[in-house]
Amino acid sequence: MSGVYIHIPFCARKCAYCDFASWPGRQADWRRYVRAVEEEIRAVGGGPAETVFFGGGTPTLMTGAQIGRMLDTLRGCFVLAADAEITMEGNPGTLTRENLESYRAAGVNRLSLGVQSLDDGLLRNIGRIHTSGEAKAAVAMARAAGFDNLNLDLMLGLPGQTPEQWARTLSEAIAL
């Protein structure tokens, strides 16, 4: 199985635990970055790909048109499987219904939501920009936009996290 990973290094705010290459507040660079990714795809492109993964940073800061451009370039340079899984990581605090619909229209068929916890105190402690309520609303928006393949990333062992908080997060996540 072969796949393509595209890193989107932009975020709204750097989380306290993050070691990934990501930078907040660089909106002026987004358009230039998309062009650079397209050039890289053309330079490296070729061969089959069964998966595409947009990771980050926070790919859901990008517009559907920007994601669509990168996917169109990929389709022009790689042979994507007809049933290719095209995943996009997202922060619940950056999602809108309109962008979710435009990601689906561009071909994204799986979301990986960085929920991390459904406890607001823990979310604040690790520097997340969303609340548990916004995470739950993001799942509902994703479903309404046509995403039936999604996962919630959760973190165990956060500083101060109790077994009860973890159990509550798991229970609420499963209910979603």
XYZ file of N, CA and C in Angstrom:
528
model
N 0.847 -1.180 0.000
C 0.000 0.000 0.000
C 0.889 1.237 0.000
N 0.564 2.196 -0.826
C 1.331 3.436 -0.860
C 0.410 4.600 -0.530
N 0.991 5.630 0.039
C 0.209 6.784 0.425
C 1.009 8.065 0.281
N 0.295 9.155 0.340
C 0.889 10.477 0.244
C 0.527 11.238 1.510
N 1.527 11.840 2.132
C 1.313 12.691 3.305
C 1.631 14.130 2.918
N 0.719 15.030 3.223
C 0.939 16.463 2.994
C 0.835 17.159 4.338
N 1.927 17.802 4.721
C 1.970 18.494 6.012
C 1.531 19.942 5.836
N 0.578 20.359 6.640
C 0.126 21.748 6.669
C 0.655 22.333 7.979
N 1.689 23.173 7.926
C 2.389 23.580 9.141
C 1.794 24.786 9.867
N 0.557 25.103 9.592
C -0.039 26.292 10.193
C -1.040 25.902 11.269
N -1.142 26.725 12.287
C -2.114 26.486 13.353
C -2.587 27.835 13.895
N -3.717 27.800 14.582
C -4.249 29.011 15.187
C -3.408 29.426 16.395
N -2.981 28.417 17.158
C -2.130 28.644 18.326
C -1.388 27.351 18.612
N -0.138 27.455 18.947
C 0.687 26.279 19.241
C 0.240 25.699 20.585
N -0.114 24.416 20.586
C -0.533 23.743 21.822
C 0.688 23.426 22.685
N 0.490 23.352 23.970
C 1.573 23.178 24.930
C 2.371 21.893 24.703
N 1.755 20.854 24.180
C 2.398 19.543 24.030
C 2.975 19.305 22.637
N 2.771 20.224 21.714
C 3.055 19.970 20.309
C 4.541 20.050 19.976
N 5.037 18.983 19.331
C 6.410 18.935 18.836
C 6.467 18.985 17.310
N 5.325 19.122 16.669
C 5.293 19.108 15.217
C 5.706 20.456 14.644
N 6.185 20.432 13.426
C 6.531 21.672 12.731
C 5.236 22.411 12.430
N 4.974 23.450 13.193
C 3.762 24.241 12.985
C 3.973 25.642 13.547
N 3.330 26.605 12.866
C 3.514 27.996 13.238
C 2.165 28.716 13.220
N 1.837 29.402 14.301
C 0.611 30.202 14.325
C 0.830 31.560 13.648
N -0.269 32.141 13.208
C -0.242 33.507 12.718
C 0.516 33.744 11.429
N 0.564 32.789 10.536
C 1.323 32.954 9.284
C 0.390 32.915 8.069
N -0.793 33.488 8.198
C -1.778 33.449 7.120
C -1.234 34.001 5.809
N -0.333 34.964 5.879
C 0.232 35.552 4.663
C 1.014 34.526 3.845
N 1.427 33.432 4.482
C 2.215 32.403 3.789
C 1.374 31.283 3.194
N 0.104 31.208 3.485
C -0.704 30.053 3.098
C -0.742 29.851 1.589
N -1.027 30.898 0.852
C -1.154 30.770 -0.600
C 0.174 30.326 -1.222
N 1.247 30.930 -0.767
C 2.581 30.563 -1.271
C 2.903 29.115 -0.911
N 2.476 28.681 0.281
C 2.734 27.303 0.705
C 1.988 26.310 -0.187
N 0.734 26.612 -0.506
C -0.044 25.731 -1.394
C 0.668 25.598 -2.735
N 1.153 26.712 -3.280
C 1.892 26.649 -4.556
C 3.150 25.795 -4.420
N 3.849 25.921 -3.305
C 5.066 25.127 -3.083
C 4.735 23.643 -2.989
N 3.624 23.299 -2.322
C 3.203 21.895 -2.233
C 2.883 21.367 -3.628
N 2.192 22.168 -4.421
C 1.874 21.745 -5.786
C 3.149 21.506 -6.599
N 4.130 22.374 -6.459
C 5.403 22.186 -7.160
C 6.097 20.909 -6.698
N 6.056 20.643 -5.403
C 6.677 19.425 -4.848
C 5.982 18.173 -5.376
N 4.652 18.215 -5.441
C 3.897 17.072 -5.966
C 4.307 16.801 -7.409
N 4.401 17.870 -8.210
C 4.800 17.699 -9.610
C 6.214 17.149 -9.732
N 7.098 17.575 -8.840
C 8.491 17.130 -8.890
C 8.641 15.669 -8.467
N 7.821 15.238 -7.509
C 7.951 13.895 -6.944
C 6.942 12.934 -7.554
N 5.847 13.471 -8.072
C 4.692 12.692 -8.463
C 4.952 11.493 -9.341
N 3.996 10.619 -9.307
C 4.038 9.428 -10.125
C 3.714 8.203 -9.314
N 3.152 7.244 -9.977
C 2.849 5.994 -9.313
C 1.488 5.997 -8.651
N 1.136 4.844 -8.120
C -0.175 4.700 -7.479
C -0.155 5.204 -6.035
N -1.314 5.601 -5.553
C -1.481 5.990 -4.145
C -2.868 5.545 -3.697
N -2.899 4.859 -2.585
C -4.179 4.386 -2.041
C -4.708 5.261 -0.922
N -3.837 6.100 -0.345
C -4.261 7.001 0.723
C -3.594 8.355 0.549
N -4.290 9.369 1.022
C -3.745 10.726 1.114
C -4.074 11.203 2.520
N -3.092 11.815 3.185
C -3.302 12.283 4.555
C -2.777 13.704 4.672
N -3.683 14.638 5.001
C -3.309 16.015 5.297
C -3.150 16.112 6.807
N -1.906 16.290 7.281
C -1.632 16.395 8.707
C -1.086 17.768 9.040
N -0.852 17.967 10.314
C -0.386 19.297 10.676
C 0.304 19.356 12.004
N 0.339 20.572 12.414
C -0.436 21.787 12.230
C -1.934 21.496 12.220
N -2.616 22.392 11.539
C -4.079 22.337 11.469
C -4.538 22.504 10.025
N -4.652 21.407 9.283
C -5.098 21.506 7.896
C -6.453 22.192 7.728
N -7.330 22.106 8.724
C -8.660 22.704 8.578
C -8.639 24.227 8.697
N -7.460 24.828 8.798
C -7.379 26.282 8.632
C -7.423 26.649 7.158
N -7.030 25.713 6.291
C -7.013 25.963 4.855
C -8.449 25.972 4.324
N -8.650 26.670 3.228
C -9.971 26.684 2.606
C -10.176 25.394 1.811
N -11.407 25.111 1.510
C -11.706 23.971 0.664
C -11.076 24.129 -0.712
N -11.013 25.361 -1.211
C -10.397 25.601 -2.523
C -8.905 25.281 -2.480
N -8.223 25.639 -1.387
C -6.795 25.342 -1.276
C -6.555 23.835 -1.199
N -7.348 23.133 -0.403
C -7.228 21.673 -0.321
C -7.549 21.060 -1.676
N -8.575 21.576 -2.330
C -8.957 21.087 -3.657
C -7.845 21.258 -4.681
N -7.160 22.388 -4.641
C -6.037 22.605 -5.574
C -4.958 21.556 -5.377
N -4.602 21.294 -4.102
C -3.564 20.299 -3.842
C -4.016 18.917 -4.286
N -5.289 18.580 -4.023
C -5.801 17.274 -4.447
C -5.864 17.165 -5.965
N -6.262 18.231 -6.647
C -6.285 18.202 -8.110
C -4.885 17.978 -8.674
N -3.891 18.613 -8.065
C -2.508 18.410 -8.506
C -2.093 16.968 -8.253
N -2.456 16.434 -7.104
C -2.166 15.023 -6.806
C -2.796 14.110 -7.842
N -4.058 14.352 -8.150
C -4.754 13.508 -9.125
C -4.106 13.583 -10.500
N -3.508 14.735 -10.811
C -2.841 14.884 -12.093
C -1.478 14.221 -12.154
N -0.882 13.945 -11.003
C 0.487 13.401 -10.964
C 0.571 11.982 -10.427
N -0.395 11.556 -9.663
C -0.432 10.210 -9.091
C -1.659 9.491 -9.625
N -1.634 8.202 -9.556
C -2.809 7.407 -9.884
C -3.470 7.057 -8.558
N -4.465 7.867 -8.192
C -5.172 7.611 -6.935
C -6.174 6.487 -7.132
N -6.192 5.558 -6.193
C -7.170 4.473 -6.235
C -8.573 5.064 -6.234
N -9.483 4.394 -6.923
C -10.862 4.880 -6.987
C -11.474 5.015 -5.594
N -11.065 4.139 -4.696
C -11.600 4.182 -3.326
C -10.569 4.733 -2.334
N -9.690 5.615 -2.808
C -8.636 6.169 -1.954
C -9.229 6.836 -0.726
N -8.626 6.532 0.417
C -9.011 7.216 1.647
C -8.235 8.524 1.695
N -8.972 9.635 1.722
C -8.357 10.959 1.754
C -8.736 11.591 3.083
N -7.751 11.638 3.981
C -7.969 12.061 5.365
C -7.424 13.459 5.593
N -8.125 14.176 6.439
C -7.700 15.512 6.826
C -7.803 15.635 8.333
N -6.684 16.016 8.966
C -6.735 16.307 10.398
C -7.424 17.643 10.601
N -8.108 17.756 11.721
C -8.777 19.017 11.992
C -8.876 19.324 13.467
N -8.873 20.590 13.758
C -9.097 21.068 15.118
C -10.561 21.485 15.205
N -11.309 20.960 16.183
C -12.718 21.313 16.279
C -12.977 22.818 16.339
N -12.016 23.584 16.845
C -12.192 25.030 16.963
C -12.025 25.795 15.667
N -11.663 25.112 14.590
C -11.455 25.794 13.306
C -12.479 25.382 12.257
N -13.409 24.522 12.597
C -14.329 23.985 11.595
C -15.554 24.863 11.400
N -15.964 24.963 10.145
C -17.247 25.569 9.806
C -17.985 24.596 8.902
N -19.257 24.684 8.878
C -20.068 23.820 8.010
C -19.684 24.035 6.550
N -19.465 25.301 6.180
C -19.126 25.616 4.790
C -17.801 24.965 4.386
N -16.780 25.078 5.247
C -15.499 24.465 4.904
C -15.605 22.949 4.864
N -16.329 22.364 5.809
C -16.502 20.910 5.788
C -17.139 20.457 4.478
N -18.154 21.181 4.038
C -18.809 20.835 2.771
C -17.847 20.995 1.599
N -17.000 22.028 1.641
C -16.064 22.222 0.535
C -14.934 21.188 0.561
N -14.538 20.711 1.759
C -13.551 19.626 1.826
C -14.135 18.353 1.215
N -15.399 18.062 1.536
C -16.064 16.880 0.955
C -16.134 17.012 -0.558
N -16.516 18.205 -1.045
C -16.623 18.420 -2.485
C -15.264 18.253 -3.171
N -14.186 18.588 -2.470
C -12.842 18.449 -3.030
C -12.381 16.997 -3.051
N -13.050 16.136 -2.280
C -12.694 14.719 -2.269
C -12.241 14.169 -0.930
N -12.154 15.014 0.096
C -11.793 14.510 1.426
C -12.938 13.626 1.903
N -12.620 12.388 2.310
C -13.684 11.463 2.716
C -13.496 10.913 4.130
N -12.498 11.438 4.849
C -12.299 11.014 6.240
C -11.729 12.184 7.027
N -12.267 12.388 8.231
C -11.755 13.423 9.140
C -11.141 12.773 10.366
N -10.038 13.340 10.806
C -9.391 12.935 12.047
C -9.394 14.163 12.952
N -10.336 14.195 13.888
C -10.527 15.389 14.717
C -9.685 15.318 15.985
N -8.863 16.325 16.191
C -8.004 16.408 17.367
C -8.756 16.915 18.575
N -9.641 16.095 19.086
C -10.457 16.460 20.246
C -9.595 16.491 21.516
N -8.731 15.508 21.677
C -7.794 15.323 22.794
C -8.470 15.012 24.120
N -9.502 15.756 24.485
C -10.241 15.513 25.727
C -11.615 16.146 25.589
N -12.544 15.668 26.382
C -13.856 16.313 26.446
C -14.054 16.949 27.825
N -12.946 17.312 28.450
C -12.946 18.012 29.735
C -12.370 19.410 29.495
N -13.186 20.436 29.714
C -12.772 21.803 29.396
C -11.533 22.249 30.171
N -11.413 21.852 31.417
C -10.237 22.228 32.197
C -8.961 21.651 31.615
N -8.998 20.378 31.230
C -7.822 19.755 30.617
C -7.507 20.396 29.275
N -8.535 20.716 28.502
C -8.314 21.365 27.209
C -7.603 22.714 27.396
N -8.054 23.499 28.376
C -7.389 24.778 28.659
C -5.936 24.564 29.066
N -5.691 23.556 29.914
C -4.339 23.305 30.421
C -3.342 22.951 29.320
N -3.809 22.308 28.260
C -2.883 21.927 27.181
C -2.906 22.925 26.018
N -3.651 24.017 26.198
C -3.621 25.096 25.215
C -4.492 24.908 23.995
N -5.505 24.062 24.095
C -6.397 23.857 22.952
C -7.307 25.067 22.783
N -7.714 25.338 21.536
C -8.545 26.508 21.243
C -10.035 26.191 21.269
N -10.396 24.925 21.494
C -11.803 24.544 21.485
C -12.238 24.067 22.872
N -13.552 24.024 23.045
C -14.165 23.478 24.251
C -14.757 22.112 23.934
N -15.185 21.412 24.964
C -15.834 20.114 24.721
C -17.120 20.310 23.921
N -17.841 21.376 24.190
C -19.060 21.658 23.432
C -18.775 21.898 21.963
N -17.690 22.607 21.675
C -17.319 22.846 20.275
C -16.876 21.549 19.602
N -16.227 20.663 20.348
C -15.822 19.367 19.786
C -17.063 18.562 19.407
N -18.044 18.537 20.287
C -19.283 17.799 20.001
C -20.019 18.418 18.817
N -20.043 19.747 18.754
C -20.688 20.428 17.628
C -19.944 20.141 16.327
N -18.614 20.034 16.391
C -17.813 19.740 15.191
C -18.165 18.367 14.630
N -18.371 17.392 15.510
C -18.762 16.057 15.047
C -20.121 16.128 14.348
N -21.055 16.853 14.940
C -22.386 16.990 14.329
C -22.289 17.700 12.975
N -21.478 18.759 12.892
C -21.287 19.469 11.616
C -20.665 18.550 10.570
N -19.684 17.762 10.984
C -19.023 16.847 10.047
C -20.017 15.828 9.503
N -20.826 15.269 10.385
C -21.841 14.303 9.945
C -22.825 14.976 8.973
N -23.262 16.196 9.316
C -24.216 16.909 8.464
C -23.605 17.244 7.101
N -22.282 17.422 7.043
C -21.604 17.731 5.782
C -21.309 16.472 4.964
N -21.688 15.303 5.492
C -21.531 14.067 4.724
C -20.367 13.192 5.123
N -19.670 13.510 6.214
C -18.572 12.662 6.669
C -19.123 11.535 7.530
N -19.022 10.314 7.009
C -19.423 9.158 7.818
C -18.203 8.376 8.289
N -17.022 8.803 7.861
C -15.778 8.177 8.284
C -14.961 9.229 9.025
N -14.990 9.148 10.351
C -14.217 10.095 11.131
C -13.744 9.443 12.415
N -12.647 9.983 12.923
C -12.149 9.507 14.211
C -11.903 10.704 15.113
N -11.889 10.429 16.398
C -11.558 11.443 17.389
C -10.236 11.053 18.022
N -9.242 11.928 17.937
C -7.977 11.703 18.625
C -8.163 12.120 20.076
N -7.823 11.224 20.982
C -7.937 11.491 22.421
C -6.589 11.262 23.069
N -6.306 11.994 24.137
C -5.031 11.864 24.832
C -5.260 11.333 26.246
N -4.509 10.297 26.586
C -4.517 9.705 27.923
C -3.225 10.087 28.624
N -3.307 10.405 29.899
C -2.115 10.736 30.672
C -1.786 12.213 30.666
N -2.771 13.048 30.393
C -2.537 14.490 30.444
C -2.232 14.904 31.883
N -1.432 15.932 32.072
C -1.129 16.386 33.429
C -2.402 16.669 34.221
N -2.541 16.013 35.358
C -3.705 16.209 36.221
C -4.936 15.419 35.833
N -4.879 14.667 34.757
C -6.041 13.902 34.296
C -6.322 12.752 35.256
N -7.565 12.645 35.690
C -7.951 11.566 36.597
C -8.566 10.414 35.814
N -8.583 9.228 36.404
C -9.269 8.103 35.741
C -10.737 8.415 35.459
N -11.365 9.186 36.336
C -12.779 9.539 36.127
C -12.943 10.453 34.911
N -12.029 11.405 34.749
C -12.091 12.295 33.584
C -11.900 11.501 32.289
N -10.950 10.566 32.316
C -10.705 9.735 31.140
C -11.926 8.890 30.814
N -12.520 8.276 31.821
C -13.703 7.440 31.605
C -14.853 8.261 31.048
N -15.030 9.492 31.559
C -16.098 10.375 31.081
C -15.844 10.761 29.622
N -14.586 11.091 29.295
C -14.254 11.447 27.906
C -14.528 10.278 26.977
N -14.109 9.081 27.375
C -14.353 7.900 26.540
C -15.844 7.667 26.326
N -16.591 7.742 27.396
C -18.036 7.525 27.322
C -18.694 8.543 26.386
N -18.326 9.813 26.535
C -18.919 10.867 25.688
C -18.466 10.718 24.234
N -17.212 10.334 24.019
C -16.717 10.142 22.655
C -17.439 8.986 21.973
N -17.626 7.903 22.682
C -18.332 6.751 22.110
C -19.771 7.132 21.753
N -20.393 7.948 22.588
C -21.770 8.383 22.328
C -21.856 9.214 21.043
N -20.766 9.876 20.692
C -20.762 10.681 19.471
C -20.733 9.814 18.226
